[in-house]
Coordinates of C-alpha atoms in Angstrom, one line a residue:
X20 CA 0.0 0.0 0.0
X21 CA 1.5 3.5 -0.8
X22 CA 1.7 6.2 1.5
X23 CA -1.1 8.1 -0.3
X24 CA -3.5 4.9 -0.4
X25 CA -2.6 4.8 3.2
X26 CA -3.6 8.7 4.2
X27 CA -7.1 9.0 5.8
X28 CA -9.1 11.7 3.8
X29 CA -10.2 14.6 5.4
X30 CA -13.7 14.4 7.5
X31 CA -16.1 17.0 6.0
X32 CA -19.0 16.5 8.4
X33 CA -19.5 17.5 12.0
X34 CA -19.6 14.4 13.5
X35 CA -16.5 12.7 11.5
X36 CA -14.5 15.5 12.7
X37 CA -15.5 15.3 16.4
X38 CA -14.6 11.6 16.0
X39 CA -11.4 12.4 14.8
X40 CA -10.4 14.7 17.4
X41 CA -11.7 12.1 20.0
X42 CA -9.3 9.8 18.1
X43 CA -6.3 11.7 17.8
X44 CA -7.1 12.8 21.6
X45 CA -6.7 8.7 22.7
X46 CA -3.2 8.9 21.0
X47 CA -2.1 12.2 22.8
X48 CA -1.8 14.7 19.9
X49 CA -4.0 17.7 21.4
X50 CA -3.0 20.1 19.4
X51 CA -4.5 18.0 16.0
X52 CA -7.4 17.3 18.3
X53 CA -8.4 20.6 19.1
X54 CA -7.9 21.4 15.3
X55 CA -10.2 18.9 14.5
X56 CA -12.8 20.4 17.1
X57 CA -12.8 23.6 15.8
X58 CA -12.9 22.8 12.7
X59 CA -16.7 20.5 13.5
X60 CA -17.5 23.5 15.3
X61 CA -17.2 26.2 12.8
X62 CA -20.0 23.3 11.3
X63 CA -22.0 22.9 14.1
X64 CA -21.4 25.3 17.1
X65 CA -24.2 24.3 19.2
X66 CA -22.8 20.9 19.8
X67 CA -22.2 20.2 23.6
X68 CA -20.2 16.9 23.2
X69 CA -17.8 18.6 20.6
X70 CA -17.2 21.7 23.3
X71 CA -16.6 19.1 26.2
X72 CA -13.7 17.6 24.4
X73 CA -12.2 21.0 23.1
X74 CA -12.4 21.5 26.7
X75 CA -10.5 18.2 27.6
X76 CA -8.1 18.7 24.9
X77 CA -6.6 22.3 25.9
X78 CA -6.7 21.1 29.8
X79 CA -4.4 18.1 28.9
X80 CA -2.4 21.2 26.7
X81 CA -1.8 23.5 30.2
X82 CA -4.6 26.2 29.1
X83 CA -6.9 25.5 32.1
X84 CA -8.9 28.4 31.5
X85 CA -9.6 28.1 27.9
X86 CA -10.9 24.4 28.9
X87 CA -12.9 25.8 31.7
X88 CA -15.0 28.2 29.2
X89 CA -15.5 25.1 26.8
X90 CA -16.8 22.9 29.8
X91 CA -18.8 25.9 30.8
X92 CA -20.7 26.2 27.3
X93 CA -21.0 22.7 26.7
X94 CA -22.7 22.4 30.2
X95 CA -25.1 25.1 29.0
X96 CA -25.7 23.4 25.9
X97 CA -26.8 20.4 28.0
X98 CA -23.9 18.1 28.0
X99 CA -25.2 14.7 29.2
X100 CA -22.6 13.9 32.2
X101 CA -23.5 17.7 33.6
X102 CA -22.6 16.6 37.3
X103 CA -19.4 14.9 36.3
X104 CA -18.6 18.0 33.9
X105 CA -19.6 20.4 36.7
X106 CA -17.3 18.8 39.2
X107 CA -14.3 19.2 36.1
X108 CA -15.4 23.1 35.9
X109 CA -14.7 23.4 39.6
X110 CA -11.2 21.9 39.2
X111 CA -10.6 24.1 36.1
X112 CA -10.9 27.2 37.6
X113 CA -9.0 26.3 40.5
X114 CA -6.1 24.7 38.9
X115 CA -6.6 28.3 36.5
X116 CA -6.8 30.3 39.9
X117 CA -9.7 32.1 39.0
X118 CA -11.4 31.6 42.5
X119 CA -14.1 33.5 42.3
X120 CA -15.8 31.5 39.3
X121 CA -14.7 28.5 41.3
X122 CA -16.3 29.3 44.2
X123 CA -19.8 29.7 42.0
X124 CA -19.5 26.8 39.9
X125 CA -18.4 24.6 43.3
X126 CA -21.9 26.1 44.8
X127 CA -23.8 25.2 41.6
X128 CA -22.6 21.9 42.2
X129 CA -23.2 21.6 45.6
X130 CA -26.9 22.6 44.6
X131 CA -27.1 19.9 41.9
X132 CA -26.0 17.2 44.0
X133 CA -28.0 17.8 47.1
X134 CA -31.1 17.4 44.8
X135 CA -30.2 13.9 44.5
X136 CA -31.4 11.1 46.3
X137 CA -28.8 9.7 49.0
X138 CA -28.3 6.5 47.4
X139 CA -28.2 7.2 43.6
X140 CA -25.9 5.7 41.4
X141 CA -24.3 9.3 39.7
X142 CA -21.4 9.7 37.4
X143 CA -19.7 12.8 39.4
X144 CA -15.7 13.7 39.8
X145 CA -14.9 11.9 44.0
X146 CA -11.1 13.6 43.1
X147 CA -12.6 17.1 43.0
X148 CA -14.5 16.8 46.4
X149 CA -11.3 14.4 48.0
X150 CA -9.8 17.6 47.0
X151 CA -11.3 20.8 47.1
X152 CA -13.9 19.8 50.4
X153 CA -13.2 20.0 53.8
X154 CA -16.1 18.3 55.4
X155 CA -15.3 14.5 55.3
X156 CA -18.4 12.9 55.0
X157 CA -20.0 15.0 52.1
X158 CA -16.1 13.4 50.9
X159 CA -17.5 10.1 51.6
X160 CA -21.3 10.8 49.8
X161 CA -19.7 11.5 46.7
X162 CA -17.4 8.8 46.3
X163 CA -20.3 6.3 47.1
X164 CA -22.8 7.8 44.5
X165 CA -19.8 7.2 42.3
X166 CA -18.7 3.9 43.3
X167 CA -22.6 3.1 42.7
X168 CA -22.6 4.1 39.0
X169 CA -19.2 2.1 38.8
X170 CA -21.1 -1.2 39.6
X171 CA -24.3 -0.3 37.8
X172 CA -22.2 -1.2 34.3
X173 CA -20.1 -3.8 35.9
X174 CA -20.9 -7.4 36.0
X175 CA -19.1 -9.5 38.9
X176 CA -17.2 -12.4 38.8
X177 CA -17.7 -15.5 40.5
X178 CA -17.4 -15.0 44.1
X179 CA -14.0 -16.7 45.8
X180 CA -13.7 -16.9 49.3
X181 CA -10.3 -16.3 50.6
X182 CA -8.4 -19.8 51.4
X183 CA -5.1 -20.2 53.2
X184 CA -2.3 -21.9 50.7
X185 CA 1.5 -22.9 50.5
X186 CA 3.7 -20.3 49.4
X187 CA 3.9 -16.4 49.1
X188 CA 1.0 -14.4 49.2
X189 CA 0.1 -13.2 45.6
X190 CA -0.5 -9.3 45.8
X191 CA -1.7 -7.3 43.1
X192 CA -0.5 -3.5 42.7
X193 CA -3.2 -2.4 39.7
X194 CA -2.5 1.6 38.4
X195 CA -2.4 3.0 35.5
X196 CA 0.4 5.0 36.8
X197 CA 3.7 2.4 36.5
X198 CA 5.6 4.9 34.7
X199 CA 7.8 8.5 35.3
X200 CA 5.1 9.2 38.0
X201 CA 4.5 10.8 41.9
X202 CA 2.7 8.0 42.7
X203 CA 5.6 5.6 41.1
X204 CA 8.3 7.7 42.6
X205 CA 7.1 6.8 46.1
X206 CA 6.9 3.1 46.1
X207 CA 9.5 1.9 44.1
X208 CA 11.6 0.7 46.7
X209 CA 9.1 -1.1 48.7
X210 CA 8.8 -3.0 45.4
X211 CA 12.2 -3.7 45.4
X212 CA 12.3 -4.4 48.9
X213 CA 9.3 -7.1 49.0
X214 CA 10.6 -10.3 50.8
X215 CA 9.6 -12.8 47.8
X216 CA 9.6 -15.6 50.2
X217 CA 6.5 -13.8 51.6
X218 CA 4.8 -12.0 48.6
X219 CA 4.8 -12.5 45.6
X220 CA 4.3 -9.5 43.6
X221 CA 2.8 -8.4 40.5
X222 CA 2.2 -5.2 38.9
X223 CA -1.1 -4.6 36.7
X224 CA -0.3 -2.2 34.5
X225 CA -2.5 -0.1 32.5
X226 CA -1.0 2.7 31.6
X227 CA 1.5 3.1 28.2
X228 CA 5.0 3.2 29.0
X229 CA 7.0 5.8 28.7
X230 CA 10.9 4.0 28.0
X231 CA 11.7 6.0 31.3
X232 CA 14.2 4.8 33.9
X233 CA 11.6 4.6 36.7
X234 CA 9.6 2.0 34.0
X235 CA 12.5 -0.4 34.0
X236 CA 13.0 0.2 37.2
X237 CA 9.4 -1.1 38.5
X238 CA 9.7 -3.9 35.9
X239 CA 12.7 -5.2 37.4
X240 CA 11.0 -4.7 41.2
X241 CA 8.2 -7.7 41.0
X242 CA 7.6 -11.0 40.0
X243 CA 5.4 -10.4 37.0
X244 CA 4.8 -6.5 35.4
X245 CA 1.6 -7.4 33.7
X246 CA 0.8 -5.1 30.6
X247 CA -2.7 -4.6 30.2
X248 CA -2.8 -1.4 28.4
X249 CA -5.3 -1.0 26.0
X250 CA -7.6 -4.1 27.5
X251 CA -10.7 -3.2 28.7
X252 CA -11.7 -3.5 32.2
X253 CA -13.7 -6.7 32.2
X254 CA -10.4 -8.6 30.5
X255 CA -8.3 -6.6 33.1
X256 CA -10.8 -8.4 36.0
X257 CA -10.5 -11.7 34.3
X258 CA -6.6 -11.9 34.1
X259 CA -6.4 -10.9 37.5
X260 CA -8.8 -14.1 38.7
X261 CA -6.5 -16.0 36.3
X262 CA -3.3 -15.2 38.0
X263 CA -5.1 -16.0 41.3
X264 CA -4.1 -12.9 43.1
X265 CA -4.7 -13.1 46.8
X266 CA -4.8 -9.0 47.4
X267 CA -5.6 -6.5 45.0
X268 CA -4.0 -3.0 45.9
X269 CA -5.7 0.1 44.2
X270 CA -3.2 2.2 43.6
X271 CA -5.6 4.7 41.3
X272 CA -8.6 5.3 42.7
X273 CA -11.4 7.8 41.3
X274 CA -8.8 9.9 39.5
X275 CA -8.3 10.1 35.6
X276 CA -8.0 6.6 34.4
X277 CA -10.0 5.3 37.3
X278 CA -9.5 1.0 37.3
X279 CA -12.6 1.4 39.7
X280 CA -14.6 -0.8 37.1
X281 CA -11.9 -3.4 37.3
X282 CA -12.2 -3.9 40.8
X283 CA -16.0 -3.8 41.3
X284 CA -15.9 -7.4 39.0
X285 CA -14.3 -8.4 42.5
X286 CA -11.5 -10.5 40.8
X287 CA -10.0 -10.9 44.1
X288 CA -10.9 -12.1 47.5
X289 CA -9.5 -9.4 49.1
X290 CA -9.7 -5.5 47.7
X291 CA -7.5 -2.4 49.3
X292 CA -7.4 1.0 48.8
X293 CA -4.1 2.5 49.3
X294 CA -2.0 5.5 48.1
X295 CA -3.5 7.1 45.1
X296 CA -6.7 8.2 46.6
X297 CA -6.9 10.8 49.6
X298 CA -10.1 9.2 50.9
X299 CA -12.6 6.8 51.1
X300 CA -13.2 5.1 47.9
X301 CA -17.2 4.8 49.0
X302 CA -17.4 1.4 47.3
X303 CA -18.8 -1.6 49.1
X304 CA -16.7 -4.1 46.8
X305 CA -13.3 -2.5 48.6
X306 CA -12.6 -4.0 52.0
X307 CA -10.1 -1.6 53.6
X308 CA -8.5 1.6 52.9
X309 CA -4.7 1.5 54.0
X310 CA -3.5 4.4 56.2
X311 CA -1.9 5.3 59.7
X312 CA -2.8 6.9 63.3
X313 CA -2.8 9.9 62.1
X314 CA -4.5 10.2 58.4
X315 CA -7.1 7.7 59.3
X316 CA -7.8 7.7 63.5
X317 CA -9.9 4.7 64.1
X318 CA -12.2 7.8 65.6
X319 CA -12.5 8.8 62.2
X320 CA -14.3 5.4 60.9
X321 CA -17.4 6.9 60.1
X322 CA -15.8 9.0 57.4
X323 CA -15.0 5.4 55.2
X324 CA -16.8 2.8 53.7
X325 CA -13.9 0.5 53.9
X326 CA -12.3 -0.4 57.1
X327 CA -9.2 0.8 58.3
X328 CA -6.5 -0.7 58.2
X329 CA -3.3 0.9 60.0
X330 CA 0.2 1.0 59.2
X331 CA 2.6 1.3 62.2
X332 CA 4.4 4.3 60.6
X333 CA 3.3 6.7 57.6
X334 CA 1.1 5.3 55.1
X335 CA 3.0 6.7 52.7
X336 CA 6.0 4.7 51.5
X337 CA 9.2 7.1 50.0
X338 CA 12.5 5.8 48.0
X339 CA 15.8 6.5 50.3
X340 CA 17.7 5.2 46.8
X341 CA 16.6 8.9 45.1
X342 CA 18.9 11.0 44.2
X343 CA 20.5 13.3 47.2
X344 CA 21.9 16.5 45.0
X345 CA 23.8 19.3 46.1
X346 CA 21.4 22.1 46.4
X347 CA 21.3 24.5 43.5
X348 CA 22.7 28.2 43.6
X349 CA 20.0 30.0 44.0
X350 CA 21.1 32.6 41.1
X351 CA 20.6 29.9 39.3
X352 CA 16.8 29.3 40.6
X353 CA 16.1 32.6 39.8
X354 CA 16.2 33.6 43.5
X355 CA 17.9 36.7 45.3
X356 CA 20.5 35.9 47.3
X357 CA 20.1 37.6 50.5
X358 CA 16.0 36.8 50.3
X359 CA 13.9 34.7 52.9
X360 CA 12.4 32.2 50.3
X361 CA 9.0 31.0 50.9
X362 CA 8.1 28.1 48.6
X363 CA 4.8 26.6 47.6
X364 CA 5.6 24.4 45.0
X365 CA 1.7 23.0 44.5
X366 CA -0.8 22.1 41.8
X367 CA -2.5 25.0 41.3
X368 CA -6.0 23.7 42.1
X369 CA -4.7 23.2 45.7
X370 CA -4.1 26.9 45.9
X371 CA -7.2 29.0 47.4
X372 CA -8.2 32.4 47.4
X373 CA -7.9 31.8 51.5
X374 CA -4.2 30.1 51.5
X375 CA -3.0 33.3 49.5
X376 CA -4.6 35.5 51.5
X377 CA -2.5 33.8 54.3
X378 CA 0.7 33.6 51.9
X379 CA 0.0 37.5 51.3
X380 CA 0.1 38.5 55.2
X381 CA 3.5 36.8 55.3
X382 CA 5.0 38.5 52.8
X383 CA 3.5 41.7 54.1
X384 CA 5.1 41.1 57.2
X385 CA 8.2 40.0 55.9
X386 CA 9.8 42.5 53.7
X387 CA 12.7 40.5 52.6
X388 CA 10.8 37.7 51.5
X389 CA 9.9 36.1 48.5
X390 CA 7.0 33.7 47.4
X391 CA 8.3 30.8 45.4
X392 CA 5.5 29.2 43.5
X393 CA 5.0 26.3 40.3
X394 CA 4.3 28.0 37.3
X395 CA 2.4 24.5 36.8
X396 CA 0.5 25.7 33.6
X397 CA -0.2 28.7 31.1
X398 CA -2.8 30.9 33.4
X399 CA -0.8 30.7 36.8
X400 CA 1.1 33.3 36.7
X401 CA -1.0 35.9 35.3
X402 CA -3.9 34.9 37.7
X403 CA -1.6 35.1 41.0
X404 CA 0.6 38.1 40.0
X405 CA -3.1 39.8 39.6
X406 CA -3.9 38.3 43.0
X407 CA -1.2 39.4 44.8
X408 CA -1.5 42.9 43.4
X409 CA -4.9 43.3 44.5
X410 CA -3.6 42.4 48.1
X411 CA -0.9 45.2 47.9
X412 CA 2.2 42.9 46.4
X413 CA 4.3 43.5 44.6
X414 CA 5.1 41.7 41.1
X415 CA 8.9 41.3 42.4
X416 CA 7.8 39.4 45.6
X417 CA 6.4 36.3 43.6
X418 CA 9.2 34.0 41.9
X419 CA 7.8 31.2 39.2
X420 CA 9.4 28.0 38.8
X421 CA 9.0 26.1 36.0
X422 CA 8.6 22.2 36.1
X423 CA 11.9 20.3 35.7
X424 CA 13.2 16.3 35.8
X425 CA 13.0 15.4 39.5
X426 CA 16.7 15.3 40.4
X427 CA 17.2 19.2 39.1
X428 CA 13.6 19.9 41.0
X429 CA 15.3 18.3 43.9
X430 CA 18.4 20.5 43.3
X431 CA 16.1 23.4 43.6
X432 CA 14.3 23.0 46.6
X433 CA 17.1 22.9 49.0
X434 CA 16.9 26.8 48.2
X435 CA 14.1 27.5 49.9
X436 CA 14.2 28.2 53.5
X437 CA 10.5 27.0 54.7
X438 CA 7.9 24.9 52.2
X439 CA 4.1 26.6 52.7
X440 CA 1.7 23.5 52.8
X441 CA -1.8 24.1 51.6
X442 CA -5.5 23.5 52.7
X443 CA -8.0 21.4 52.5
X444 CA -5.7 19.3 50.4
X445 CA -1.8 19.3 51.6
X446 CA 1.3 18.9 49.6
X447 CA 2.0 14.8 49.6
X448 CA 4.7 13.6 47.6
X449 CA 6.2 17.4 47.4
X450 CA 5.7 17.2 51.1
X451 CA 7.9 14.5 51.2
X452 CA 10.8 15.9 48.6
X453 CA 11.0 19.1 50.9
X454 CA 11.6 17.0 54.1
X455 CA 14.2 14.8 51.5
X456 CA 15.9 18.5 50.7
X457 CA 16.1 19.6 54.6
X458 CA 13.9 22.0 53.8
X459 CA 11.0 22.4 57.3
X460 CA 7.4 22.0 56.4
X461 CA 4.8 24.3 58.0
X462 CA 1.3 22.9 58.0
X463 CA -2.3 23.3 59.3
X464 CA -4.1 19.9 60.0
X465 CA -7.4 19.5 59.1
X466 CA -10.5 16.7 59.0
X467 CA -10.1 15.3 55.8
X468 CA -7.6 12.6 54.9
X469 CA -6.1 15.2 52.4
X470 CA -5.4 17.5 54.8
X471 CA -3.2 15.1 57.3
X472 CA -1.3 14.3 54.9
X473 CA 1.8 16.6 55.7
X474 CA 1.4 15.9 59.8
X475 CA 1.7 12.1 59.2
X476 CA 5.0 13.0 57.2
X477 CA 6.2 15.5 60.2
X478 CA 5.2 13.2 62.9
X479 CA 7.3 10.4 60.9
X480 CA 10.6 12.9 61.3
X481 CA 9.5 13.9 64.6
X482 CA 8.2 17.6 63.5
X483 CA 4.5 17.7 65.3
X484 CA 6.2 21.2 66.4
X485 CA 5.7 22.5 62.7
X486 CA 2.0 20.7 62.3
X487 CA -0.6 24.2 63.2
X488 CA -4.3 23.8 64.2
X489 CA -5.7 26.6 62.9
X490 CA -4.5 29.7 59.9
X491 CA -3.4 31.9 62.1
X492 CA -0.9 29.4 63.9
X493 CA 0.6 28.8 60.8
X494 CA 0.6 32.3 60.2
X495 CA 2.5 32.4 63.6
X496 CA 4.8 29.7 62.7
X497 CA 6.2 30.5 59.3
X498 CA 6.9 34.4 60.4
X499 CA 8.7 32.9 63.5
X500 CA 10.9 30.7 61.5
X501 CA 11.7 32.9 59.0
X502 CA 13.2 35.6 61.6
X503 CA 14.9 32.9 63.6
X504 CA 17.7 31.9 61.1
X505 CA 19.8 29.3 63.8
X506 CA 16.2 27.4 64.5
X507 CA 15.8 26.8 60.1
X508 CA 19.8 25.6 60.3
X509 CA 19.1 23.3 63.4
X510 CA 15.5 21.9 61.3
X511 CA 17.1 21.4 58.2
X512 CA 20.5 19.2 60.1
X513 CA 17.5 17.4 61.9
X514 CA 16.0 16.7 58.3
X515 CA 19.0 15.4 56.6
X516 CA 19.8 13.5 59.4
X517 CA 16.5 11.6 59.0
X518 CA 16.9 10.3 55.3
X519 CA 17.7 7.5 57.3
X520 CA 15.2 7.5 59.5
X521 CA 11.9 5.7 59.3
X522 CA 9.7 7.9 56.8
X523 CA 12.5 7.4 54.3
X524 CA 12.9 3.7 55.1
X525 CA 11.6 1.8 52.0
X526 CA 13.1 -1.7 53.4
X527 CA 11.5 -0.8 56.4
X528 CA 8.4 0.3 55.0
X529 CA 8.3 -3.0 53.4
X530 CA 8.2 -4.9 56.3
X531 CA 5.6 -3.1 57.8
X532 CA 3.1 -3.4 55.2
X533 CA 3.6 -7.3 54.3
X534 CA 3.0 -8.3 58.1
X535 CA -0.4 -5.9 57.7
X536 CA -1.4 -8.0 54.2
X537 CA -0.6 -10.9 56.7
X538 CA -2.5 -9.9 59.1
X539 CA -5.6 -9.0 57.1
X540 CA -5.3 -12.2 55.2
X541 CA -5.6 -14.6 58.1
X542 CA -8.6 -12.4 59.1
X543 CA -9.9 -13.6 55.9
X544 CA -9.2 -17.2 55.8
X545 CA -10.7 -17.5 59.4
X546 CA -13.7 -16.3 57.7
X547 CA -13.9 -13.2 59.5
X548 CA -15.5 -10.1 58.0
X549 CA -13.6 -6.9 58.0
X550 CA -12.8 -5.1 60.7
X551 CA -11.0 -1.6 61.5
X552 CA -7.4 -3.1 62.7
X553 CA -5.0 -0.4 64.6
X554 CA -1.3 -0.7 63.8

């Protein structure tokens, strides 16, 4: 066949060149797709599906905004999934930091969903709520009205009963995310670690690789890296029941990509959430949700539809084998030398018109400081240097960082002199790279898992000193710290003194979390339901 004879023609109808831009979308080329979009819109303009995806197609190219006005039209043009697309709007405009249009949309949301029934199966966003909400059981609502539309498309497997057997338990890690990726990044070396005359591991992969380092890496950590990109979830569910896993660890959860469907066909006896997800998964076909004393209290039960199951340290696992770089000059970051530097490297969507108020009164009462922020997309830095201006700063007080490979990111952060965590939903794995750089964490607890994230992680290097109760603490604490130059030196000693300590401890780590699948797998074979289990 020639090249020529091989060429698709072009689409000349609406519909054909939606499709084609839904096509090219699947293969990652945005840029064609949202071509193709406008091009069936100049057609058709009042189609709501075609607006939806123009939308998803300049999110995925960093124009959050742009994608937030096509979601917006296509919901007024009556785009079917309006809750789930209402939910995406939300997360738009925050990860855009347009917080006022945020905080409309998030109450025309709230509206919608509260004229639903309690117990209706609805396609809505969990990650947006898990996220953007700080009351923990409107958390847990969500997820189960989602978890219910999961299984009303989803037909289960054969039951099987969990039965004791010779050898290694067989554990199941199913993500999509087994690639150059935060969640990857953290548990590598507990895959690497596993004792293999206890577990036996395999990795369900159903995401594309990406021929990085951290790829091979995870390939080489397990028994078996099972590809299954591309398969759809009910073959997904039936190769796992044909490997006979034992435990099947989420490591997803309701975010993009969601394997939700996967394990609502039950392919395993036992089903954990753990990791990806900050919160209850709200599904009844998940037994326990993985965490520790201090992201998920026992007193906190209510707030999950799984069990909990507790680790004896953080539930978050980190990779001592990272690189440990000398910390970069900060001319080179872009920094002034003599400057008290602030950072807040977060997704944008975590940052609220409240926390920048906060991050605002610092600076105001810190003249030599500087605000170090992600510029983590195309609108971030036009929308916060206008924020900051309206709250009497200065252009020259904010400092943008653009995203870089993790060992140069690493590199970087050792400039700062305190990390700003945010609220409702903390910094995790960034969280994590600070206390990996020496550089202190200042953070205000909340209700939410997402929001005791960062004191688990301070309580692991024996920091509860830097975890604040309420804004103005933290207020408090960030001022004193930055005027009290011997205390930052003495915090950031302590911190690189514990990259070997326990929150750094993969091995360790390791250890901790095969005697818990132990544990909940004799429960099991006894035949006893399950139960909320303290470390």
């Amino acid at each position: 066949m020639t090249a020529l004879a091989a060429t698709r023609p072009p689409a000349t109808d609406a519909r054909a060149l939606t499709q084609r831009g839904v096509e090219l979308q699947g293969q990652g080329r945005h840029q064609d797709a949202v071509n193709c979009f406008m091009q069936s819109l100049a057609l058709k303009i009042d189609d709501a599906f075609t607006h939806y995806r123009l939308g998803i197609s300049f999110r995925d190219c960093g124009m959050k905004l742009e994608a937030a006005e096509c979601i917006r039209t296509a919901i007024a043009l009556g785009f079917d999934d309006a809750l789930f697309a209402r939910g995406l709007l939300v997360y738009l405009e925050r990860e855009g930091c347009r917080w006022a249009s945020a905080d409309a949309e998030w109450r025309a949301l709230e509206t919608a969903l509260a004229a639903r029934p309690e117990g209706a199966a609805l396609q809505v966003n969990p990650f947006v709520h898990a996220v953007l909400s700080d009351d923990p059981m409107l958390i847990k609502r969500v997820a189960a009205h989602y978890a219910r539309f999961i299984q009303s498309f989803v037909t289960p497997l054969p039951p099987r009963r969990a039965q004791a057997h010779a050898g290694p338990l067989r554990i199941a890690y199913l993500s999509a995310d087994f690639q150059q990726h935060a969640t990857a990044q953290l548990m590598v070396q507990m895959l690497e670690a596993h004792d293999r005359s206890r577990v036996e591991v395999t990795l369900v992969s159903a995401g594309a690789g990406d021929g990085s380092a951290m790829r091979r890496r995870l390939q080489g950590a397990c028994h078996c890296f099972e590809d299954v990109h591309g398969a759809s979830h009910d073959a997904m569910a039936r190769r796992i029941r044909e490997l006979g896993i034992d435990i099947l660890v989420d490591v997803k959860g309701a975010t993009d990509g969601t394997l939700l469907p996967v394990l609502a066909a039950r392919p395993a006896p036992m089903q954990l959430n753990w990791l990806a997800f900050p919160g209850t998964s709200g599904a009844d076909f998940i037994d326990y949700v993985i965490g520790d004393a201090v992201v998920t209290p026992l007193a906190h039960e209510a707030r999950y539809t799984e069990k909990i199951a507790q680790l004896p340290g953080c539930y978050q696992p980190n990779d001592a084998r990272r690189a440990r770089p000398a910390p970069a000059r900060r001319a080179d970051a872009g920094l002034p030398e003599g400057a008290t530097v602030l950072c807040a490297f977060h997704q944008s969507y975590k940052i609220s018109a409240a926390v920048f108020d906060r991050w605002c009164e610092m600076l105001q009462r810190l003249p030599d400081a500087v605000l170090w922020l992600l510029e983590w997309n195309a609108n971030v830095r036009e929308s916060l240097i206008a924020a900051a201006a309206a709250r009497g700063i200065g252009t020259e007080r904010l400092r943008f960082a653009p995203l870089l490979p993790l060992d140069e990111h690493l590199a970087r952060l050792a400039c700062a002199d305190v990390f700003l965590d945010a609220w409702p939903c903390n910094a995790h794995t960034t969280a994590g790279e600070a206390l990996w750089m020496g550089v202190p964490v200042v953070t205000v607890i909340g209700e939410t898992f997402a929001q005791r994230v960062a004191s688990s992680l301070l309580n692991q290097v024996g920091l509860d000193e830097l975890v604040c109760r309420d804004a103005h603490a933290y207020v408090e604490a960030v001022v004193g710290l930055a005027g009290d130059a011997p205390r930052r030196t003495a915090l950031r000693e302590h911190l690189l003194r514990q990259r070997d300590g326990r929150l750094f401890d993969g091995e360790r780590f390791a250890r901790d979390i095969e005697a818990l699948y132990e544990r909940l797998w004799q429960r099991a074979c006894a035949g006893a339901p399950p139960a909320h289990l303290p470390a």
